Amino acid sequence: ISGGPTFAGISGYPQGRADTTVQANYVLSWIKGQHSLKFGFDYRAFYNNSHNGGTGGQINFSSIATFLAGMPSTTSIQRGSVTPALSIPAYAGFIEDTYKVTRRLTLNLGLRYEYNGVASARHNYLSVFNFSTNTLSQVGADGVTGPYKPDYLDLGPRVGLSWDPFGKSRTVIRMGAGIYYDQPLLSAISGLASNPPFANKFTYTYTGISLANPFVPGSASALAPSAVAGDFKGARVPQYNFNIQHEKWDTVFQIGYIGSAGRRLAVTRDYNQGIGGVRPISGFGPVNVYQSTARASYNALWLSAKRRLSKGLTLDASYTFSKSIDTSSSSSGAQIQDSNNLNAEKALSDFDARQRLVVSLLYQLPGHVSHVKSFLDHWNIALVGNYQSGNPFAPIVSSLRSGSLNAFDRPNIVAGQSLSVANPGPNAWFNAAAFVLNPIGQFGNAGRNILTGPNLRDVDFSLLKNFVLREPVNLQFRGEIFNVTNTPNFGQPGNTVGAANFGVIQTTRSQRGDFGSSRQIEFALKLIF
């Protein structure tokens, strides 16, 4: 027991789920002259049956002393089971033409129509938040036909080009663009099955909770329903690319540009965010609305070299210089400072990695050495190297100083202070003195994801040999070293202003044995037959 102990069942259990997917599609190909046409349709249906009985309740103590005195600080209990039967249908049709204009030029033209249906519960076991009346209404009653409106206008044009400018099949220029759509996840509406009258979780914080009857309503927490925007739509992502490939020395070299512009991306925000410490809609706590208003963009320069097996050597190298920007990198766990100003969240994506280099090399040692042939033949050496820039993160304030009643305040930046330090290390990764607490009643002026964590560096080496026992049985010996140089790959530093670990790194990027962790040496024998 450490800190304030909690007694009762595991939160959210017992639970279970069963998923069923049905899919049918048909594609017709028709070749006529210089055209290769394809027509097709696709039908998908996804069904989910789940159960969450909650628990018999939980009793929380603030400290060991209050536990010994029998004085709980809060109790909580879920009233009602959550047993939705969810489904979502999808239909699509497409036409595509691969047009061989000349021997050196090929065009790809296509158009796809998609209808990603509205997720629903087969027994109307959903309760939606009515933004006009600030009340909850059951789907199938009060004129509510579904959790959100259907979208029938998702058209996805596609265009592509492949051109051999010199006619020698050594250099190829390719480009393409298209608009793509994503089917909404059932998580968009699954929370609606936990709203009253079906189920609700109550937290009691009144003074003098009795252990004999700890769930008697007293100062229960305000209702915190899940909600979905009535105009919610699935994501729409235009994607485009341009690349040049050239073959030389049995190797294909490539330089390319890749871009995308995410629109209608899912994000959850608090519709009932506090103002001056008071929530505008009385009787409710946070009203977390699942909506499709987030945006993103990605642009990258991509260099690569791929060598087919030649003279015992295989090589695959790739370098990416990229930048990813969005207003939210998470659909459900976004750390939004001001839910009423999502534009202020525009910043580097949580997963942005400015540079990434991956090199994979396999070399088969030459055999046929007379007096030691049996020992030296069939040896392979493999080397894999990875380098990746650090990921961004934001400084936060743990206390609710802004009055939003959400725990995602950001601090103020001290004028004249640099965010970085001369020699960043685990003891001081950034300049902690550059941040101060935001004033009471105000949001901080520090932007989202203005700091960047440590890089990742890893080199793996392996040596293997195949011993032919008899056809077709081989015995393979493998010796592998992961993170040969034993380079420490640090995790993100503490980002809570005023905390003892603010700016200090106390963890590694991954646990021992995972990718990028401390050096691991492994030997293995594999029987292949």
Coordinates of C-alpha atoms in Angstrom, one line a residue:
I1 CA 0.0 0.0 0.0
S2 CA 1.4 3.4 -1.0
G3 CA -0.2 6.8 -0.8
G4 CA -4.0 6.7 -0.6
P5 CA -5.3 3.1 -0.9
T6 CA -8.3 2.1 -2.9
F7 CA -10.5 -1.0 -2.1
A8 CA -13.0 -2.9 -4.3
G9 CA -13.0 -4.5 -7.7
I10 CA -10.9 -3.5 -10.7
S11 CA -12.5 -0.5 -12.4
G12 CA -14.4 -1.4 -15.6
Y13 CA -14.6 -5.1 -14.9
P14 CA -16.1 -7.6 -15.5
Q15 CA -16.2 -7.0 -19.3
G16 CA -16.2 -8.8 -22.6
R17 CA -16.7 -8.2 -26.3
A18 CA -17.3 -10.1 -29.5
D19 CA -16.7 -8.6 -33.0
T20 CA -18.0 -9.8 -36.3
T21 CA -17.1 -8.4 -39.7
V22 CA -18.9 -9.2 -43.0
Q23 CA -17.4 -8.2 -46.3
A24 CA -18.4 -8.8 -49.9
N25 CA -16.8 -7.3 -53.0
Y26 CA -16.7 -7.8 -56.7
V27 CA -14.1 -6.5 -59.3
L28 CA -14.5 -6.7 -63.1
S29 CA -11.5 -6.1 -65.4
W30 CA -11.9 -5.1 -69.0
I31 CA -8.9 -4.6 -71.3
K32 CA -9.6 -2.7 -74.6
G33 CA -6.8 -1.3 -76.7
Q34 CA -4.6 0.9 -74.6
H35 CA -7.0 0.9 -71.7
S36 CA -7.2 -1.4 -68.8
L37 CA -10.4 -0.7 -67.0
K38 CA -11.6 -1.9 -63.6
F39 CA -15.0 -1.6 -62.0
G40 CA -16.0 -2.8 -58.6
F41 CA -18.0 -2.4 -55.4
D42 CA -17.4 -3.2 -51.8
Y43 CA -19.8 -3.9 -48.9
R44 CA -18.6 -4.0 -45.3
A45 CA -20.5 -4.4 -42.0
F46 CA -19.0 -4.5 -38.6
Y47 CA -20.9 -5.7 -35.5
N48 CA -19.8 -5.4 -31.9
N49 CA -21.4 -6.9 -28.9
S50 CA -19.9 -5.8 -25.6
H51 CA -20.6 -6.0 -21.9
N52 CA -19.3 -3.9 -19.0
G53 CA -20.8 -4.7 -15.7
G54 CA -18.7 -2.2 -13.8
T55 CA -17.9 -3.1 -10.2
G56 CA -19.6 -3.3 -6.9
G57 CA -18.1 0.1 -6.2
Q58 CA -14.8 1.6 -5.0
I59 CA -13.8 3.1 -1.7
N60 CA -10.9 5.6 -1.7
F61 CA -8.8 6.9 1.1
S62 CA -6.6 9.9 0.9
S63 CA -3.8 8.5 3.0
I64 CA -2.7 5.6 5.3
A65 CA -3.9 7.6 8.3
T66 CA -7.4 8.1 7.0
F67 CA -7.5 4.4 6.1
L68 CA -6.6 3.4 9.6
A69 CA -9.2 5.8 11.0
G70 CA -11.9 4.4 8.7
M71 CA -12.5 7.7 7.0
P72 CA -12.9 7.4 3.2
S73 CA -12.3 10.5 1.1
T74 CA -14.5 9.5 -1.9
T75 CA -16.5 6.5 -3.1
S76 CA -17.7 5.7 -6.6
I77 CA -20.0 3.2 -8.2
Q78 CA -21.4 2.5 -11.6
R79 CA -25.2 2.2 -11.6
G80 CA -26.4 -0.1 -14.5
S81 CA -24.6 -2.4 -16.9
V82 CA -23.3 -1.2 -20.3
T83 CA -24.4 -3.8 -23.0
P84 CA -24.6 -2.1 -26.4
A85 CA -25.0 -4.0 -29.6
L86 CA -23.2 -1.7 -32.1
S87 CA -23.0 -1.9 -35.9
I88 CA -21.8 0.2 -38.8
P89 CA -22.3 -0.4 -42.5
A90 CA -20.2 0.8 -45.4
Y91 CA -20.7 0.8 -49.2
A92 CA -18.2 1.8 -52.0
G93 CA -18.0 1.7 -55.7
F94 CA -15.1 2.6 -58.1
I95 CA -14.0 2.9 -61.7
E96 CA -10.3 2.9 -62.7
D97 CA -8.5 3.3 -66.0
T98 CA -4.9 2.4 -66.5
Y99 CA -4.3 4.2 -69.9
K100 CA -1.1 3.2 -71.7
V101 CA -0.7 6.4 -73.7
T102 CA 2.7 5.4 -75.2
R103 CA 5.3 2.8 -74.4
R104 CA 6.9 5.4 -72.1
L105 CA 3.9 7.0 -70.5
T106 CA 1.1 5.5 -68.4
L107 CA -1.8 7.4 -66.8
N108 CA -4.0 6.1 -63.9
L109 CA -7.4 7.7 -63.6
G110 CA -10.0 6.7 -61.1
L111 CA -13.0 7.8 -59.1
R112 CA -14.3 6.1 -55.9
Y113 CA -17.6 6.8 -54.1
E114 CA -17.8 5.8 -50.4
Y115 CA -20.7 5.8 -48.0
N116 CA -19.5 5.1 -44.5
G117 CA -22.7 4.6 -42.6
V118 CA -23.7 6.0 -39.2
A119 CA -22.8 3.8 -36.3
S120 CA -25.8 2.8 -34.3
A121 CA -27.0 0.4 -31.6
R122 CA -29.4 -2.3 -32.9
H123 CA -31.7 -1.9 -29.9
N124 CA -31.3 1.9 -29.6
Y125 CA -29.2 1.5 -26.5
L126 CA -27.7 5.0 -26.9
S127 CA -28.4 8.3 -25.2
V128 CA -27.2 11.5 -27.0
F129 CA -26.6 15.0 -25.7
N130 CA -29.0 17.6 -27.1
F131 CA -27.0 20.7 -27.7
S132 CA -30.1 22.8 -28.1
T133 CA -31.7 21.9 -24.7
N134 CA -28.6 20.7 -22.8
T135 CA -30.4 17.4 -22.0
L136 CA -30.0 13.7 -22.8
S137 CA -32.3 12.0 -25.3
Q138 CA -32.5 8.3 -26.2
V139 CA -32.0 7.4 -29.8
G140 CA -35.3 6.3 -31.2
A141 CA -37.3 8.7 -29.0
D142 CA -38.0 12.4 -28.9
G143 CA -37.4 12.6 -32.7
V144 CA -33.7 11.4 -32.4
T145 CA -33.1 9.0 -35.3
G146 CA -29.3 8.5 -34.8
P147 CA -26.2 9.8 -33.0
Y148 CA -25.2 12.0 -36.0
K149 CA -26.2 12.8 -39.5
P150 CA -25.2 10.5 -42.4
D151 CA -22.7 11.8 -45.1
Y152 CA -23.6 10.9 -48.7
L153 CA -21.0 13.1 -50.5
D154 CA -17.7 11.3 -50.1
L155 CA -16.2 11.3 -53.6
G156 CA -12.5 10.3 -54.0
P157 CA -10.9 11.1 -57.4
R158 CA -7.5 9.5 -58.1
V159 CA -4.9 10.5 -60.7
G160 CA -1.4 9.0 -61.3
L161 CA 1.4 9.1 -63.8
S162 CA 4.4 6.9 -64.7
W163 CA 6.8 8.2 -67.3
D164 CA 10.0 6.9 -68.7
P165 CA 11.6 10.1 -70.0
F166 CA 14.6 8.5 -71.8
G167 CA 13.0 5.3 -73.0
K168 CA 15.8 3.2 -71.5
S169 CA 13.8 1.7 -68.5
R170 CA 16.5 3.1 -66.2
T171 CA 14.8 6.3 -65.0
V172 CA 11.1 6.6 -64.1
I173 CA 9.1 9.6 -62.9
R174 CA 6.0 9.0 -61.0
M175 CA 3.4 11.2 -59.4
G176 CA 0.0 10.7 -58.0
A177 CA -2.8 12.3 -55.9
G178 CA -6.1 11.3 -54.5
I179 CA -8.7 11.9 -51.8
Y180 CA -9.2 9.2 -49.3
Y181 CA -11.8 8.6 -46.6
D182 CA -11.8 6.8 -43.3
Q183 CA -14.7 4.9 -41.7
P184 CA -15.6 6.3 -38.3
L185 CA -14.6 4.1 -35.4
L186 CA -17.3 2.7 -33.1
S187 CA -15.6 4.5 -30.3
A188 CA -17.3 7.6 -31.7
I189 CA -20.6 6.3 -30.2
S190 CA -19.7 3.6 -27.7
G191 CA -19.6 6.1 -24.8
L192 CA -23.2 7.0 -25.5
A193 CA -24.2 3.6 -24.1
S194 CA -22.8 4.6 -20.7
N195 CA -25.1 7.7 -20.5
P196 CA -28.3 7.7 -18.4
P197 CA -30.8 6.1 -18.4
F198 CA -28.7 3.1 -19.2
A199 CA -25.7 3.5 -16.9
N200 CA -23.9 6.2 -15.0
K201 CA -20.9 6.4 -12.7
F202 CA -21.4 8.3 -9.5
T203 CA -18.6 9.7 -7.3
Y204 CA -19.4 10.8 -3.7
T205 CA -17.2 13.2 -1.8
Y206 CA -19.4 14.2 1.1
T207 CA -18.0 14.4 4.6
G208 CA -18.5 11.5 7.0
I209 CA -18.9 8.6 4.5
S210 CA -20.1 5.5 6.3
L211 CA -18.2 2.3 5.6
A212 CA -21.4 0.4 6.5
N213 CA -23.3 2.1 3.6
P214 CA -20.7 4.0 1.5
F215 CA -22.8 4.7 -1.6
V216 CA -25.7 6.7 -0.1
P217 CA -26.2 9.8 -2.3
G218 CA -24.7 12.9 -0.7
S219 CA -22.6 15.4 -2.6
A220 CA -22.4 13.2 -5.7
S221 CA -20.3 14.3 -8.7
A222 CA -22.1 16.1 -11.5
L223 CA -23.2 14.1 -14.5
A224 CA -20.4 13.8 -17.1
P225 CA -21.9 12.3 -20.3
S226 CA -20.3 11.3 -23.5
A227 CA -21.5 13.2 -26.6
V228 CA -21.0 13.2 -30.3
A229 CA -21.4 16.2 -32.6
G230 CA -24.5 16.0 -34.8
D231 CA -22.4 16.9 -37.9
F232 CA -19.7 14.4 -37.2
K233 CA -18.1 12.9 -40.4
G234 CA -15.3 10.4 -41.1
A235 CA -11.8 11.7 -41.9
R236 CA -11.0 13.0 -45.3
V237 CA -7.3 13.0 -46.4
P238 CA -6.0 14.3 -49.7
Q239 CA -2.6 12.6 -50.4
Y240 CA -0.1 13.5 -53.1
N241 CA 3.4 12.4 -54.0
F242 CA 6.1 12.9 -56.7
N243 CA 9.2 10.7 -57.0
I244 CA 12.1 10.0 -59.4
Q245 CA 13.7 6.6 -59.5
H246 CA 16.9 5.7 -61.3
E247 CA 18.7 2.3 -61.5
K248 CA 22.5 2.2 -61.4
W249 CA 25.0 -0.4 -60.1
D250 CA 22.2 -2.9 -59.5
T251 CA 20.6 -0.4 -57.1
V252 CA 17.4 1.7 -57.4
F253 CA 17.9 5.2 -56.1
Q254 CA 14.9 7.3 -55.4
I255 CA 14.2 10.9 -54.4
G256 CA 10.6 11.8 -53.7
Y257 CA 8.1 14.2 -52.0
I258 CA 5.2 12.9 -50.0
G259 CA 2.4 15.1 -48.6
S260 CA -1.0 14.8 -47.1
A261 CA -3.6 17.2 -45.6
G262 CA -5.9 15.6 -43.0
R263 CA -9.3 17.1 -42.6
R264 CA -12.4 16.2 -40.6
L265 CA -10.1 14.4 -38.1
A266 CA -11.6 13.1 -34.9
V267 CA -11.0 14.9 -31.6
T268 CA -12.7 15.0 -28.2
R269 CA -13.1 18.4 -26.4
D270 CA -15.0 19.5 -23.3
Y271 CA -18.2 21.3 -24.4
N272 CA -18.8 22.3 -20.8
Q273 CA -15.4 23.7 -20.1
G274 CA -15.3 25.9 -16.9
I275 CA -15.1 29.7 -17.1
G276 CA -13.6 31.2 -14.0
G277 CA -14.0 27.8 -12.2
V278 CA -17.7 27.5 -13.0
R279 CA -19.2 25.2 -15.7
P280 CA -21.7 27.1 -17.9
I281 CA -24.2 24.2 -18.0
S282 CA -25.3 23.6 -14.4
G283 CA -25.8 20.1 -13.2
F284 CA -23.2 18.7 -15.6
G285 CA -19.5 18.1 -15.2
P286 CA -17.3 17.8 -18.4
V287 CA -19.3 17.0 -21.5
N288 CA -16.8 15.3 -23.7
V289 CA -17.8 15.8 -27.4
Y290 CA -16.4 13.6 -30.1
Q291 CA -16.2 15.7 -33.2
S292 CA -14.5 15.9 -36.6
T293 CA -12.9 19.3 -36.5
A294 CA -9.2 18.5 -36.1
R295 CA -6.7 19.1 -39.0
A296 CA -3.3 17.9 -39.9
S297 CA -0.6 18.2 -42.6
Y298 CA 2.4 16.1 -43.5
N299 CA 5.3 17.0 -45.9
A300 CA 8.4 14.9 -46.4
L301 CA 11.5 14.5 -48.5
W302 CA 12.2 10.9 -49.0
L303 CA 15.6 9.5 -50.2
S304 CA 16.1 5.7 -50.6
A305 CA 18.4 3.2 -52.2
K306 CA 17.5 -0.5 -52.7
R307 CA 20.0 -3.0 -54.0
R308 CA 18.8 -6.4 -55.1
L309 CA 21.0 -9.4 -54.2
S310 CA 24.1 -9.0 -56.3
K311 CA 27.6 -10.3 -55.5
G312 CA 26.3 -11.4 -52.1
L313 CA 25.2 -7.9 -51.1
T314 CA 21.6 -6.7 -50.4
L315 CA 21.1 -3.1 -49.3
D316 CA 18.0 -1.1 -48.3
A317 CA 18.5 2.4 -47.0
S318 CA 15.9 5.1 -46.4
Y319 CA 16.2 8.7 -45.2
T320 CA 13.2 10.9 -44.5
F321 CA 13.2 14.6 -43.7
S322 CA 9.6 15.5 -42.7
K323 CA 7.3 17.7 -40.7
S324 CA 3.9 16.8 -39.3
I325 CA 1.6 19.4 -37.9
D326 CA -1.9 19.0 -36.4
T327 CA -4.4 20.5 -34.0
S328 CA -4.6 17.2 -32.1
S329 CA -2.7 14.0 -32.3
S330 CA -5.2 12.0 -30.3
S331 CA -8.9 11.5 -30.9
S332 CA -9.7 10.8 -27.3
G333 CA -6.8 11.7 -25.0
A334 CA -5.9 15.1 -26.4
Q335 CA -4.3 17.6 -23.9
I336 CA -6.3 20.6 -25.1
Q337 CA -5.7 23.8 -23.0
D338 CA -8.7 25.7 -24.2
S339 CA -11.5 23.6 -25.7
N340 CA -13.2 26.7 -27.1
N341 CA -10.1 27.6 -29.1
L342 CA -8.8 24.5 -31.0
N343 CA -6.9 26.6 -33.5
A344 CA -4.5 27.6 -30.7
E345 CA -3.5 23.9 -30.5
K346 CA -1.9 23.9 -34.0
A347 CA 1.6 22.7 -33.5
L348 CA 4.0 19.8 -34.3
S349 CA 2.3 16.4 -34.0
D350 CA 3.1 14.4 -30.9
F351 CA 4.7 11.7 -33.2
D352 CA 6.6 14.2 -35.4
A353 CA 10.2 13.0 -36.1
R354 CA 12.0 15.5 -38.2
Q355 CA 14.7 13.1 -39.4
R356 CA 14.7 9.3 -39.7
L357 CA 17.4 7.1 -41.2
V358 CA 17.2 3.4 -41.5
V359 CA 19.9 1.2 -43.2
S360 CA 19.6 -2.5 -43.6
L361 CA 22.5 -4.5 -45.1
L362 CA 22.9 -8.2 -45.6
Y363 CA 26.2 -9.7 -47.0
Q364 CA 26.8 -13.3 -47.9
L365 CA 30.4 -14.2 -47.3
P366 CA 32.1 -15.9 -50.3
G367 CA 32.7 -19.6 -49.9
H368 CA 34.8 -22.2 -51.6
V369 CA 37.8 -21.9 -49.3
S370 CA 39.5 -25.3 -49.8
H371 CA 40.8 -26.4 -46.4
V372 CA 38.2 -24.7 -44.3
K373 CA 35.3 -24.7 -46.8
S374 CA 32.8 -26.5 -44.5
F375 CA 33.4 -23.9 -41.8
L376 CA 33.4 -20.7 -43.8
D377 CA 30.7 -21.5 -46.4
H378 CA 27.2 -20.1 -46.0
W379 CA 27.9 -17.4 -43.5
N380 CA 25.7 -14.2 -43.6
I381 CA 26.4 -10.9 -41.9
A382 CA 23.5 -8.5 -41.3
L383 CA 23.5 -4.9 -40.0
V384 CA 20.5 -2.7 -39.2
G385 CA 21.0 0.9 -38.2
N386 CA 18.2 3.3 -37.0
Y387 CA 18.4 7.0 -36.2
Q388 CA 15.3 9.1 -35.4
S389 CA 14.9 12.7 -34.2
G390 CA 13.1 13.2 -30.9
N391 CA 9.4 13.7 -30.5
P392 CA 7.8 17.0 -29.4
F393 CA 6.0 17.5 -26.1
A394 CA 4.4 20.3 -24.1
P395 CA 5.1 21.7 -20.7
I396 CA 1.9 21.5 -18.5
V397 CA 0.7 22.9 -15.1
S398 CA -0.9 20.3 -12.9
S399 CA -3.1 22.7 -10.9
L400 CA -6.4 24.1 -12.3
R401 CA -5.2 27.7 -12.4
S402 CA -7.1 28.9 -15.6
G403 CA -10.5 28.0 -14.2
S404 CA -11.2 25.6 -17.1
L405 CA -11.5 22.7 -14.6
N406 CA -9.5 20.6 -17.0
A407 CA -5.9 19.5 -16.1
F408 CA -4.2 20.7 -19.3
D409 CA -3.1 24.3 -18.5
R410 CA 0.2 25.3 -19.9
P411 CA 2.6 27.8 -18.3
N412 CA 3.8 31.2 -19.4
I413 CA 7.2 31.7 -21.1
V414 CA 9.6 34.0 -19.3
A415 CA 10.6 36.8 -21.7
G416 CA 14.3 36.7 -22.7
Q417 CA 14.8 33.1 -21.6
S418 CA 16.0 30.5 -24.1
L419 CA 14.0 27.2 -24.0
S420 CA 17.1 25.2 -24.7
V421 CA 20.3 24.6 -22.7
A422 CA 23.9 24.5 -24.1
N423 CA 24.5 20.8 -23.3
P424 CA 21.2 19.0 -22.8
G425 CA 21.4 15.8 -20.7
P426 CA 19.3 13.7 -18.4
N427 CA 19.8 16.2 -15.5
A428 CA 18.6 19.2 -17.5
W429 CA 17.1 18.5 -20.9
F430 CA 15.7 22.0 -21.4
N431 CA 15.8 25.3 -19.5
A432 CA 13.3 24.9 -16.7
A433 CA 13.8 28.6 -15.7
A434 CA 12.1 29.6 -19.0
F435 CA 8.6 28.7 -17.6
V436 CA 6.5 30.1 -14.8
L437 CA 3.0 29.2 -13.7
N438 CA 0.2 30.9 -15.6
P439 CA -1.7 33.6 -13.8
I440 CA -4.9 32.6 -12.0
G441 CA -7.9 32.8 -14.3
Q442 CA -5.7 32.9 -17.5
F443 CA -4.4 30.3 -19.9
G444 CA -0.6 30.1 -20.3
N445 CA 1.0 31.5 -23.4
A446 CA 3.4 28.5 -24.0
G447 CA 2.4 26.8 -27.2
R448 CA 1.7 23.1 -27.6
N449 CA 4.6 20.8 -28.3
I450 CA 7.3 23.6 -28.2
L451 CA 9.9 21.2 -26.7
T452 CA 11.6 18.2 -28.3
G453 CA 12.7 15.0 -26.6
P454 CA 15.9 12.9 -27.1
N455 CA 16.9 11.2 -30.3
L456 CA 16.8 7.5 -30.9
R457 CA 20.0 5.7 -32.1
D458 CA 20.3 1.9 -32.5
V459 CA 22.6 -0.4 -34.4
D460 CA 21.9 -4.2 -34.5
F461 CA 24.3 -6.8 -35.8
S462 CA 23.8 -10.5 -36.6
L463 CA 25.9 -13.4 -37.9
L464 CA 24.3 -16.6 -39.1
K465 CA 25.4 -19.8 -40.8
N466 CA 23.4 -22.6 -42.4
F467 CA 24.6 -26.2 -41.9
V468 CA 23.2 -28.6 -44.5
L469 CA 22.4 -31.8 -42.6
R470 CA 20.6 -33.5 -45.5
E471 CA 18.1 -32.4 -48.0
P472 CA 15.9 -30.6 -47.1
V473 CA 17.0 -30.3 -43.5
N474 CA 19.2 -27.4 -42.4
L475 CA 20.6 -26.3 -39.0
Q476 CA 20.9 -22.6 -38.7
F477 CA 23.2 -20.9 -36.1
R478 CA 22.4 -17.3 -35.2
G479 CA 24.4 -14.9 -33.1
E480 CA 22.7 -11.4 -32.7
I481 CA 23.7 -8.3 -30.8
F482 CA 21.0 -5.6 -30.4
N483 CA 22.2 -2.1 -29.7
V484 CA 25.8 -3.0 -30.4
T485 CA 27.2 0.3 -29.0
N486 CA 24.9 0.1 -25.9
T487 CA 23.8 3.7 -26.6
P488 CA 21.3 4.9 -24.0
N489 CA 18.0 6.0 -25.6
F490 CA 16.3 8.3 -23.1
G491 CA 12.6 8.8 -22.6
Q492 CA 10.9 12.1 -22.4
P493 CA 11.8 14.5 -19.5
G494 CA 9.3 15.5 -16.8
N495 CA 7.0 18.2 -18.2
T496 CA 5.1 19.4 -15.1
V497 CA 6.1 22.9 -14.1
G498 CA 7.3 23.1 -10.5
A499 CA 7.7 19.3 -10.1
A500 CA 11.0 17.9 -8.8
N501 CA 11.6 16.2 -12.2
F502 CA 10.7 19.1 -14.4
G503 CA 13.2 19.0 -17.3
V504 CA 14.8 15.9 -15.8
I505 CA 14.9 12.5 -17.6
Q506 CA 14.3 9.6 -15.3
T507 CA 13.4 6.8 -17.8
T508 CA 14.7 5.2 -21.0
R509 CA 12.7 5.2 -24.2
S510 CA 11.8 1.5 -23.9
Q511 CA 12.0 -1.3 -21.4
R512 CA 14.9 -3.7 -21.4
G513 CA 14.6 -6.2 -24.2
D514 CA 12.5 -3.9 -26.4
F515 CA 13.7 -2.1 -29.5
G516 CA 16.3 0.6 -28.6
S517 CA 16.9 -0.6 -25.1
S518 CA 20.2 -1.7 -23.5
R519 CA 22.5 -4.0 -25.4
Q520 CA 21.2 -7.6 -25.6
I521 CA 23.2 -10.6 -26.9
E522 CA 21.3 -13.6 -28.2
F523 CA 22.4 -17.0 -29.6
A524 CA 20.1 -19.5 -31.2
L525 CA 19.9 -22.7 -33.1
K526 CA 17.1 -23.2 -35.6
L527 CA 16.2 -26.5 -37.3
I528 CA 14.7 -25.8 -40.7
F529 CA 12.9 -28.6 -42.5

